[in-house]
Amino acid sequence: MNYILYFVSPSKRLMLLLFILMMNMLHFSTGNMGSSPLAPALYIFGDSLFDNGNNNLLPTLAKANYSPYGMNFKKGATGRFTNGKTVADFIAEFLGLPYSPPYLQLLERVLQFDVLTGTNFASGSCGLLLETGNDLNLTQISTYLSNSPFLFSLGNNDYINNYLDSKHYNMKKHYSPRSFAKLLATNLSPQLQKLYNLGARRFIVFEIGPIGCIPSSIKQFDHEGRCVEEIDQLVLLFNKEFAPMLSNLTSTLENSTFILLVLGLRDSSSPCCISWMDQSSGCVPELGAFACKEPEKFYFWDGYHLTETYRTIATECFNGSSICIPKNIKELTLPA
């Protein structure tokens, strides 16, 4: 499991994070923004659904900085695990913000005093457990952060690359499906509370989608029907723990709002790019010429990740009422 800041000590990690947050606040308060965004910044935590280049600088095989990834993105292969923009990119656009830069590529921009409007801490193939500190004077930072959305996608790899991977992990021997779901929820809740203690108030959290329907699962596990229902039932146990947990946090953490994004996509079509392991893994490098010509008509780009179908998800969560509960992102940005 990759931890995006694993090579930095917890104390240095916190101080660097606080430095970035203070620089963000300074730039925003001095009026360097060219227009009026709906929020001062967007902070992103998660896995490959949101990763936009952090894994490029990590010693991991989970990378997407090569063709055909980015085939429909104007900057090409940047490390995004899709053909174009991620859902986090679309949400940033809807907020009127630039894309939140990858954390590991951010320090140079901070030192050059560029305008900073968020940070992306997402790392492909990881389950992110953020370590933070307490007892710091964070009054000014808290005021700034309270108006900035925090976007999370967590838990997918705890199933895909852990609980369901009996060859490399023994989690199933120690945890029943229900107790594992409780373990994940129990680990996530205090981390969200730590960010709240730093000043975060507006959270958008993805539930785990039906991973029994992704091409990787379809290829690897025996099943009847179009999806591996056994896997989707495992995830459902977590989501049943997840929603009440977020509701409880909203009621107990003063002035906080937690939006749950419900992913109901159950398409199990083959991936758009030519992928390793019989179309069940990442894209094979430099075979973009063999990828589907109209990726917007396909749900999956590789064995795990969506195409720019992300636009539909982001649009509905930003303006609609069907997948984001109890309010959409546009409503979240309104003054408290």
Short mmCIF file of C-alpha atoms in Angstrom, two decimals:
data_model
loop_
_atom_site.label_atom_id
_atom_site.label_comp_id
_atom_site.label_asym_id
_atom_site.label_seq_id
_atom_site.Cartn_x
_atom_site.Cartn_y
_atom_site.Cartn_z
CA MET A 1 0.00 0.00 0.00
CA ASN A 2 1.48 3.36 -1.01
CA TYR A 3 1.43 6.24 1.42
CA ILE A 4 2.03 9.44 -0.45
CA LEU A 5 4.21 11.01 2.23
CA TYR A 6 5.76 7.85 3.58
CA PHE A 7 9.31 9.14 3.24
CA VAL A 8 8.63 12.28 5.32
CA SER A 9 8.49 12.17 9.13
CA PRO A 10 5.05 12.99 10.63
CA SER A 11 6.29 16.23 12.23
CA LYS A 12 7.90 17.52 9.00
CA ARG A 13 4.86 16.39 7.04
CA LEU A 14 2.54 18.44 9.23
CA MET A 15 4.73 21.53 9.14
CA LEU A 16 4.98 21.39 5.34
CA LEU A 17 1.21 20.95 5.07
CA LEU A 18 0.64 23.96 7.32
CA PHE A 19 3.14 26.00 5.28
CA ILE A 20 1.24 25.19 2.10
CA LEU A 21 -2.07 26.10 3.72
CA MET A 22 -0.72 29.42 4.96
CA MET A 23 0.67 30.24 1.51
CA ASN A 24 -2.70 29.38 -0.03
CA MET A 25 -4.44 31.71 2.42
CA LEU A 26 -1.93 34.53 1.82
CA HIS A 27 -2.29 34.43 -1.97
CA PHE A 28 -6.07 34.27 -1.86
CA SER A 29 -6.36 37.14 0.63
CA THR A 30 -4.14 39.42 -1.47
CA GLY A 31 -6.59 39.25 -4.38
CA ASN A 32 -4.46 37.41 -6.92
CA MET A 33 -7.38 35.44 -8.29
CA GLY A 34 -8.45 36.61 -11.72
CA SER A 35 -12.16 35.94 -11.06
CA SER A 36 -14.43 35.13 -8.15
CA PRO A 37 -14.45 31.36 -7.52
CA LEU A 38 -17.16 29.73 -5.42
CA ALA A 39 -14.54 28.59 -2.90
CA PRO A 40 -11.00 29.71 -2.07
CA ALA A 41 -9.44 26.27 -2.64
CA LEU A 42 -10.09 22.57 -3.21
CA TYR A 43 -8.18 19.97 -1.19
CA ILE A 44 -8.14 16.39 -2.46
CA PHE A 45 -7.38 13.13 -0.64
CA GLY A 46 -7.68 9.67 -2.08
CA ASP A 47 -6.45 7.09 -4.55
CA SER A 48 -6.11 6.72 -8.31
CA LEU A 49 -9.59 8.11 -8.96
CA PHE A 50 -8.12 11.53 -8.07
CA ASP A 51 -4.34 11.12 -8.55
CA ASN A 52 -3.07 13.71 -11.04
CA GLY A 53 0.66 13.12 -10.85
CA ASN A 54 1.80 12.29 -7.33
CA ASN A 55 2.67 8.70 -8.19
CA ASN A 56 5.02 9.96 -10.92
CA LEU A 57 7.45 10.79 -8.12
CA LEU A 58 6.91 7.70 -5.99
CA PRO A 59 8.70 4.32 -6.25
CA THR A 60 5.62 2.38 -7.32
CA LEU A 61 4.40 0.38 -10.29
CA ALA A 62 1.04 2.18 -10.08
CA LYS A 63 1.73 4.92 -12.60
CA ALA A 64 -0.21 6.52 -15.44
CA ASN A 65 2.38 8.95 -16.83
CA TYR A 66 2.55 7.27 -20.23
CA SER A 67 0.42 6.95 -23.34
CA PRO A 68 -2.41 6.08 -23.85
CA TYR A 69 -3.32 7.66 -20.48
CA GLY A 70 -4.15 11.32 -21.05
CA MET A 71 -4.98 10.67 -24.69
CA ASN A 72 -7.80 13.24 -24.53
CA PHE A 73 -6.16 15.59 -22.01
CA LYS A 74 -4.54 18.70 -23.48
CA LYS A 75 -1.31 18.14 -21.51
CA GLY A 76 -1.17 14.45 -22.40
CA ALA A 77 -0.13 11.80 -19.88
CA THR A 78 0.25 13.67 -16.58
CA GLY A 79 -0.30 10.78 -14.19
CA ARG A 80 -4.11 10.78 -14.32
CA PHE A 81 -5.51 7.25 -14.47
CA THR A 82 -7.95 8.01 -17.28
CA ASN A 83 -8.05 9.27 -20.84
CA GLY A 84 -8.79 12.88 -19.85
CA LYS A 85 -9.92 14.74 -16.76
CA THR A 86 -10.68 13.21 -13.37
CA VAL A 87 -13.83 13.92 -11.39
CA ALA A 88 -11.73 16.20 -9.16
CA ASP A 89 -10.70 18.21 -12.24
CA PHE A 90 -14.32 18.75 -13.23
CA ILE A 91 -15.30 19.79 -9.71
CA ALA A 92 -12.42 22.31 -9.67
CA GLU A 93 -13.67 23.75 -12.98
CA PHE A 94 -17.23 24.04 -11.68
CA LEU A 95 -15.93 25.87 -8.60
CA GLY A 96 -14.04 28.30 -10.84
CA LEU A 97 -10.65 27.06 -9.62
CA PRO A 98 -7.53 25.77 -11.39
CA TYR A 99 -6.79 22.08 -10.98
CA SER A 100 -5.33 21.38 -7.54
CA PRO A 101 -1.62 20.60 -8.15
CA PRO A 102 -0.06 17.32 -6.98
CA TYR A 103 1.40 17.67 -3.51
CA LEU A 104 4.78 16.23 -4.51
CA GLN A 105 5.13 18.77 -7.33
CA LEU A 106 3.86 21.69 -5.28
CA LEU A 107 6.87 22.87 -3.29
CA GLU A 108 8.50 24.54 -6.31
CA ARG A 109 5.31 26.52 -6.98
CA VAL A 110 5.13 27.57 -3.32
CA LEU A 111 8.69 28.87 -3.40
CA GLN A 112 7.95 30.78 -6.63
CA PHE A 113 4.92 32.40 -4.95
CA ASP A 114 2.50 31.14 -7.55
CA VAL A 115 -1.21 31.51 -6.80
CA LEU A 116 -2.24 28.37 -4.92
CA THR A 117 -5.86 27.30 -4.82
CA GLY A 118 -5.68 23.85 -3.30
CA THR A 119 -3.57 20.74 -3.11
CA ASN A 120 -4.00 17.18 -4.39
CA PHE A 121 -2.71 14.52 -1.98
CA ALA A 122 -4.23 11.56 -3.88
CA SER A 123 -1.98 8.60 -4.73
CA GLY A 124 -2.89 5.69 -6.99
CA SER A 125 -3.16 2.25 -5.33
CA CYS A 126 -3.19 3.60 -1.77
CA GLY A 127 -5.57 3.73 1.11
CA LEU A 128 -4.88 7.16 2.59
CA LEU A 129 -4.67 7.54 6.38
CA LEU A 130 -3.66 11.13 7.05
CA GLU A 131 -1.55 11.88 10.14
CA THR A 132 -2.01 15.31 11.62
CA GLY A 133 -1.17 17.05 14.91
CA ASN A 134 -2.93 18.91 17.66
CA ASP A 135 -2.51 21.92 19.93
CA LEU A 136 -1.39 24.37 17.22
CA ASN A 137 -2.45 27.99 16.77
CA LEU A 138 -4.44 27.64 13.58
CA THR A 139 -7.01 30.45 13.87
CA GLN A 140 -6.26 32.15 10.56
CA ILE A 141 -5.80 28.89 8.67
CA SER A 142 -9.05 27.55 10.12
CA THR A 143 -10.98 30.57 8.86
CA TYR A 144 -9.59 30.05 5.36
CA LEU A 145 -10.13 26.29 5.32
CA SER A 146 -13.70 26.51 6.57
CA ASN A 147 -14.76 27.80 3.13
CA SER A 148 -12.73 25.28 1.10
CA PRO A 149 -14.24 21.93 0.07
CA PHE A 150 -12.28 18.77 0.97
CA LEU A 151 -12.77 15.92 -1.51
CA PHE A 152 -12.23 12.27 -0.53
CA SER A 153 -12.22 8.92 -2.32
CA LEU A 154 -11.12 6.18 0.03
CA GLY A 155 -11.54 2.47 0.64
CA ASN A 156 -11.53 1.06 -2.90
CA ASN A 157 -8.01 -0.35 -2.63
CA ASP A 158 -8.56 -1.65 0.88
CA TYR A 159 -10.85 -4.14 -0.84
CA ILE A 160 -9.26 -4.52 -4.29
CA ASN A 161 -5.62 -4.69 -3.16
CA ASN A 162 -6.10 -6.11 0.31
CA TYR A 163 -9.23 -7.92 1.48
CA LEU A 164 -9.91 -9.55 -1.88
CA ASP A 165 -6.23 -10.37 -2.46
CA SER A 166 -5.87 -13.52 -0.35
CA LYS A 167 -2.65 -14.40 -2.14
CA HIS A 168 -0.77 -11.49 -0.58
CA TYR A 169 -2.89 -10.56 2.46
CA ASN A 170 -4.57 -12.56 5.22
CA MET A 171 -7.26 -10.04 6.19
CA LYS A 172 -10.04 -12.53 5.45
CA LYS A 173 -8.62 -14.87 8.09
CA HIS A 174 -8.86 -12.19 10.77
CA TYR A 175 -11.94 -10.21 9.77
CA SER A 176 -15.39 -11.21 8.67
CA PRO A 177 -16.91 -9.05 5.92
CA ARG A 178 -18.88 -7.06 8.48
CA SER A 179 -16.00 -6.58 10.92
CA PHE A 180 -13.70 -5.46 8.07
CA ALA A 181 -16.27 -2.88 7.01
CA LYS A 182 -16.40 -1.61 10.60
CA LEU A 183 -12.60 -1.51 10.71
CA LEU A 184 -12.43 0.78 7.67
CA ALA A 185 -15.13 3.10 8.95
CA THR A 186 -13.53 3.21 12.39
CA ASN A 187 -10.17 4.18 10.87
CA LEU A 188 -11.63 6.87 8.64
CA SER A 189 -13.76 8.75 11.17
CA PRO A 190 -10.92 10.08 13.40
CA GLN A 191 -8.95 11.24 10.35
CA LEU A 192 -11.90 13.34 9.17
CA GLN A 193 -12.17 14.74 12.69
CA LYS A 194 -8.48 15.70 12.63
CA LEU A 195 -9.02 17.69 9.46
CA TYR A 196 -12.03 19.29 11.14
CA ASN A 197 -9.75 20.30 14.01
CA LEU A 198 -7.46 22.00 11.47
CA GLY A 199 -10.39 24.07 10.22
CA ALA A 200 -12.03 21.97 7.50
CA ARG A 201 -15.82 22.23 7.54
CA ARG A 202 -17.04 21.23 4.07
CA PHE A 203 -16.48 17.61 3.06
CA ILE A 204 -17.42 15.66 -0.08
CA VAL A 205 -16.84 11.95 0.47
CA PHE A 206 -17.27 9.23 -2.15
CA GLU A 207 -18.76 5.96 -1.03
CA ILE A 208 -17.13 2.85 -2.48
CA GLY A 209 -18.75 2.10 -5.82
CA PRO A 210 -19.81 -1.34 -7.12
CA ILE A 211 -16.26 -2.62 -7.64
CA GLY A 212 -17.69 -6.02 -8.47
CA CYS A 213 -18.60 -4.48 -11.83
CA ILE A 214 -15.19 -3.17 -12.87
CA PRO A 215 -13.45 -5.09 -15.69
CA SER A 216 -10.69 -6.23 -13.32
CA SER A 217 -13.18 -8.02 -11.05
CA ILE A 218 -15.16 -9.45 -13.97
CA LYS A 219 -11.99 -11.02 -15.40
CA GLN A 220 -10.54 -12.34 -12.14
CA PHE A 221 -13.53 -13.76 -10.26
CA ASP A 222 -16.11 -16.37 -11.20
CA HIS A 223 -19.58 -14.90 -11.36
CA GLU A 224 -23.05 -15.17 -12.82
CA GLY A 225 -24.61 -12.16 -14.44
CA ARG A 226 -22.78 -9.01 -15.45
CA CYS A 227 -21.14 -8.26 -12.05
CA VAL A 228 -19.49 -10.16 -9.19
CA GLU A 229 -22.32 -9.79 -6.70
CA GLU A 230 -20.29 -11.27 -3.83
CA ILE A 231 -17.86 -8.35 -4.06
CA ASP A 232 -20.61 -5.76 -4.33
CA GLN A 233 -22.21 -7.21 -1.20
CA LEU A 234 -18.92 -6.76 0.68
CA VAL A 235 -18.79 -3.11 -0.36
CA LEU A 236 -22.44 -2.63 0.57
CA LEU A 237 -21.58 -3.58 4.15
CA PHE A 238 -19.05 -0.75 4.27
CA ASN A 239 -21.40 1.77 2.68
CA LYS A 240 -24.05 0.89 5.27
CA GLU A 241 -21.54 1.77 7.99
CA PHE A 242 -20.33 4.80 6.08
CA ALA A 243 -23.52 6.84 5.63
CA PRO A 244 -24.54 6.83 9.33
CA MET A 245 -20.94 7.68 10.28
CA LEU A 246 -21.00 10.82 8.10
CA SER A 247 -24.42 11.76 9.43
CA ASN A 248 -23.12 11.41 12.98
CA LEU A 249 -20.08 13.59 12.21
CA THR A 250 -22.33 16.31 10.77
CA SER A 251 -24.45 16.32 13.93
CA THR A 252 -21.54 16.22 16.40
CA LEU A 253 -18.98 18.49 14.69
CA GLU A 254 -20.32 22.04 14.90
CA ASN A 255 -20.85 23.89 11.59
CA SER A 256 -19.62 20.92 9.54
CA THR A 257 -21.28 19.49 6.45
CA PHE A 258 -20.51 16.05 5.04
CA ILE A 259 -21.82 15.26 1.57
CA LEU A 260 -21.99 11.59 0.57
CA LEU A 261 -21.52 10.90 -3.13
CA VAL A 262 -23.31 7.67 -4.04
CA LEU A 263 -21.82 5.76 -6.98
CA GLY A 264 -24.35 3.42 -8.55
CA LEU A 265 -22.60 2.70 -11.87
CA ARG A 266 -22.98 -1.00 -12.70
CA ASP A 267 -21.70 -1.15 -16.27
CA SER A 268 -19.17 -3.95 -16.78
CA SER A 269 -18.04 -3.27 -20.34
CA SER A 270 -14.52 -3.97 -21.49
CA PRO A 271 -11.93 -1.21 -21.01
CA CYS A 272 -11.25 1.26 -23.80
CA CYS A 273 -7.45 0.86 -23.87
CA ILE A 274 -5.49 -2.34 -24.47
CA SER A 275 -4.78 -3.49 -20.91
CA TRP A 276 -2.45 -5.93 -19.24
CA MET A 277 -3.66 -9.30 -17.89
CA ASP A 278 -6.42 -9.92 -20.42
CA GLN A 279 -7.96 -6.45 -20.12
CA SER A 280 -8.10 -6.58 -16.29
CA SER A 281 -5.30 -4.17 -15.33
CA GLY A 282 -3.57 -0.95 -16.44
CA CYS A 283 -3.10 0.18 -20.04
CA VAL A 284 -0.22 -1.28 -22.04
CA PRO A 285 2.18 1.60 -22.88
CA GLU A 286 2.18 3.26 -26.32
CA LEU A 287 -0.83 1.40 -27.71
CA GLY A 288 -3.10 4.42 -27.94
CA ALA A 289 -3.68 3.75 -31.63
CA PHE A 290 -5.56 0.61 -30.61
CA ALA A 291 -7.74 2.32 -27.99
CA CYS A 292 -11.39 2.95 -28.76
CA LYS A 293 -11.90 5.93 -31.02
CA GLU A 294 -14.82 7.38 -29.05
CA PRO A 295 -13.95 6.92 -25.35
CA GLU A 296 -16.88 9.11 -24.33
CA LYS A 297 -19.12 6.19 -25.31
CA PHE A 298 -17.29 3.81 -22.93
CA TYR A 299 -17.43 3.71 -19.14
CA PHE A 300 -14.02 2.18 -18.42
CA TRP A 301 -10.65 3.35 -19.66
CA ASP A 302 -8.60 0.49 -18.15
CA GLY A 303 -9.38 -2.44 -15.85
CA TYR A 304 -10.10 -0.17 -12.88
CA HIS A 305 -10.76 3.42 -13.91
CA LEU A 306 -13.47 5.31 -15.75
CA THR A 307 -13.13 7.39 -18.89
CA GLU A 308 -14.25 11.03 -18.82
CA THR A 309 -17.59 9.60 -17.76
CA TYR A 310 -16.38 11.37 -14.62
CA ARG A 311 -17.93 14.52 -16.13
CA THR A 312 -21.43 13.09 -15.66
CA ILE A 313 -20.72 12.25 -12.02
CA ALA A 314 -19.20 15.65 -11.27
CA THR A 315 -21.98 17.56 -13.04
CA GLU A 316 -24.76 15.75 -11.21
CA CYS A 317 -23.05 16.13 -7.83
CA PHE A 318 -22.41 19.82 -8.44
CA ASN A 319 -25.89 20.81 -9.64
CA GLY A 320 -28.23 17.86 -9.15
CA SER A 321 -29.84 15.97 -6.29
CA SER A 322 -29.66 12.30 -7.23
CA ILE A 323 -26.14 11.18 -6.24
CA CYS A 324 -24.97 13.69 -3.59
CA ILE A 325 -26.69 13.57 -0.20
CA PRO A 326 -27.98 15.66 1.58
CA LYS A 327 -27.04 18.57 -0.74
CA ASN A 328 -25.03 19.22 -3.89
CA ILE A 329 -21.64 20.93 -4.10
CA LYS A 330 -23.06 24.24 -5.31
CA GLU A 331 -25.25 24.37 -2.21
CA LEU A 332 -22.25 23.39 -0.08
CA THR A 333 -20.36 26.51 -1.22
CA LEU A 334 -23.10 28.93 -0.10
CA PRO A 335 -22.23 31.08 2.94
CA ALA A 336 -23.01 29.32 6.20
#
